[in-house]
Amino acid sequence: MTDAYQPTERENLQQLLAVAWFKLEQQPLEAAVLARRAEHLARRSGNNRAWAQSLFIWGVCSLYGGDNHEAIVLLSRALAVYRFLDDEQGQWSCLKAIALAWGYLGDAVQALETHSQANTFKRQAEFAGKARWLRWFATN
């Protein structure tokens, strides 16, 4: 028997997400591994906010890695959960990332339409200021 503290599944999930967010800009491949684990835990535990965050991180990692089709699928799933949660910042972030993916795929019409959807949020300037993940795309 050990007296070592064993974190709960919820604590593990929160820790995975925190580290994945931290690594997202510097080590997207490592962040993707953590996000996939977090997605599994979040889905299993019914934690919709963590599920949306994990899908978003995983999708942005795919976008960083150039897998734009996978990014669109993952980010669209995250968008659906953020809509369910009525989380405007999450929805805006997903739409912006999806628009980038469409642009990288060469579909300017779909990219513009998706950007236009994101631009309907009244707090978009605030959201853009908080979107650290987006800065990497602006500089590369």
Coordinates of C-alpha atoms in Angstrom, one line a residue:
M1 CA 0.0 0.0 0.0
T2 CA 1.2 3.5 -0.8
D3 CA 0.5 6.8 0.7
A4 CA 1.2 8.6 -2.5
Y5 CA -1.5 11.0 -3.6
Q6 CA -3.4 9.8 -6.6
P7 CA -5.0 12.6 -8.6
T8 CA -8.7 12.1 -9.5
E9 CA -9.7 11.8 -13.1
R10 CA -11.0 15.4 -13.0
E11 CA -7.7 16.6 -11.7
N12 CA -5.8 14.6 -14.4
L13 CA -8.1 16.1 -17.1
Q14 CA -7.6 19.7 -15.9
Q15 CA -3.8 19.1 -15.7
L16 CA -3.7 17.6 -19.2
L17 CA -5.6 20.6 -20.6
A18 CA -3.4 23.1 -18.8
V19 CA -0.2 21.6 -20.1
A20 CA -1.7 21.2 -23.6
W21 CA -2.7 24.9 -23.7
F22 CA 0.8 25.8 -22.5
K23 CA 2.6 23.6 -25.1
L24 CA 0.3 24.5 -28.0
E25 CA 2.4 27.3 -29.4
Q26 CA 5.9 25.8 -28.7
Q27 CA 5.4 22.0 -29.1
P28 CA 2.1 21.4 -31.0
L29 CA 2.9 17.7 -31.5
E30 CA 3.2 17.2 -27.8
A31 CA 0.1 19.3 -27.2
A32 CA -1.8 17.1 -29.6
V33 CA -1.0 13.9 -27.7
L34 CA -2.1 15.6 -24.5
A35 CA -5.3 16.9 -26.1
R36 CA -6.2 13.5 -27.4
R37 CA -5.9 12.0 -23.9
A38 CA -7.9 14.9 -22.5
E39 CA -10.6 14.4 -25.1
H40 CA -11.0 10.8 -24.1
L41 CA -11.2 11.7 -20.4
A42 CA -13.6 14.6 -21.0
R43 CA -15.9 12.5 -23.2
R44 CA -15.8 9.6 -20.7
S45 CA -16.6 11.9 -17.8
G46 CA -19.2 14.0 -19.5
N47 CA -17.3 17.2 -19.0
N48 CA -18.5 19.1 -22.1
R49 CA -16.3 22.2 -21.5
A50 CA -13.2 20.2 -21.2
W51 CA -14.3 18.1 -24.3
A52 CA -14.7 21.3 -26.4
Q53 CA -11.3 22.6 -25.2
S54 CA -9.5 19.3 -25.9
L55 CA -11.1 19.1 -29.4
F56 CA -10.1 22.7 -30.1
I57 CA -6.5 22.2 -29.0
W58 CA -6.2 19.0 -31.0
G59 CA -7.7 20.8 -34.0
V60 CA -5.3 23.7 -33.8
C61 CA -2.4 21.3 -33.4
S62 CA -3.6 19.7 -36.7
L63 CA -3.7 23.1 -38.3
Y64 CA -0.1 23.8 -37.1
G65 CA 0.9 20.5 -38.6
G66 CA -0.7 21.2 -41.9
D67 CA -3.4 18.6 -41.7
N68 CA -6.2 21.0 -42.6
H69 CA -8.9 18.4 -43.3
E70 CA -8.4 16.8 -39.8
A71 CA -8.3 20.3 -38.3
I72 CA -11.7 21.2 -39.9
V73 CA -13.3 18.0 -38.6
L74 CA -12.0 18.4 -35.0
L75 CA -12.7 22.1 -34.9
S76 CA -16.2 21.6 -36.2
R77 CA -16.8 19.1 -33.4
A78 CA -15.5 21.6 -30.9
L79 CA -17.7 24.3 -32.4
A80 CA -20.8 22.1 -32.0
V81 CA -20.0 21.6 -28.3
Y82 CA -19.2 25.3 -27.7
R83 CA -22.6 26.1 -29.3
F84 CA -24.3 23.7 -27.0
L85 CA -22.5 25.5 -24.1
D86 CA -23.4 28.9 -25.5
D87 CA -19.7 29.8 -25.3
E88 CA -19.2 32.7 -27.7
Q89 CA -15.4 32.9 -27.3
G90 CA -15.1 29.2 -28.0
Q91 CA -17.3 29.5 -31.1
W92 CA -15.4 32.5 -32.3
S93 CA -12.1 30.7 -31.9
C94 CA -13.3 27.6 -33.7
L95 CA -14.7 29.6 -36.6
K96 CA -11.4 31.6 -37.0
A97 CA -9.4 28.4 -37.0
I98 CA -11.7 26.7 -39.4
A99 CA -11.5 29.7 -41.7
L100 CA -7.7 29.5 -41.6
A101 CA -7.9 25.8 -42.5
W102 CA -10.2 26.5 -45.5
G103 CA -7.8 29.2 -46.6
Y104 CA -4.8 26.9 -46.4
L105 CA -6.8 24.4 -48.5
G106 CA -7.3 27.0 -51.2
D107 CA -11.1 27.5 -50.7
A108 CA -11.3 31.3 -50.5
V109 CA -15.1 31.3 -50.6
Q110 CA -15.5 28.9 -47.6
A111 CA -12.7 30.7 -45.7
L112 CA -14.4 34.1 -46.2
E113 CA -17.8 32.8 -45.3
T114 CA -16.4 31.2 -42.1
H115 CA -14.5 34.4 -41.2
S116 CA -17.7 36.4 -41.8
Q117 CA -19.6 34.1 -39.3
A118 CA -16.9 34.7 -36.7
N119 CA -17.1 38.5 -37.3
T120 CA -20.7 38.5 -36.2
F121 CA -19.7 38.2 -32.5
K122 CA -19.9 41.6 -30.8
R123 CA -16.9 40.8 -28.5
Q124 CA -14.7 39.6 -31.4
A125 CA -12.0 42.3 -30.6
E126 CA -11.8 41.0 -27.0
F127 CA -11.7 37.4 -28.2
A128 CA -8.9 38.2 -30.7
G129 CA -6.8 39.8 -27.9
K130 CA -7.0 36.6 -25.9
A131 CA -6.3 34.2 -28.7
R132 CA -2.7 33.5 -28.2
W133 CA -2.9 30.5 -30.5
L134 CA -3.8 32.8 -33.4
R135 CA -0.6 34.9 -33.1
W136 CA 1.5 32.1 -34.4
F137 CA -0.4 32.1 -37.7
A138 CA -0.1 35.9 -38.0
T139 CA 3.7 35.7 -37.8
N140 CA 4.2 32.6 -40.0

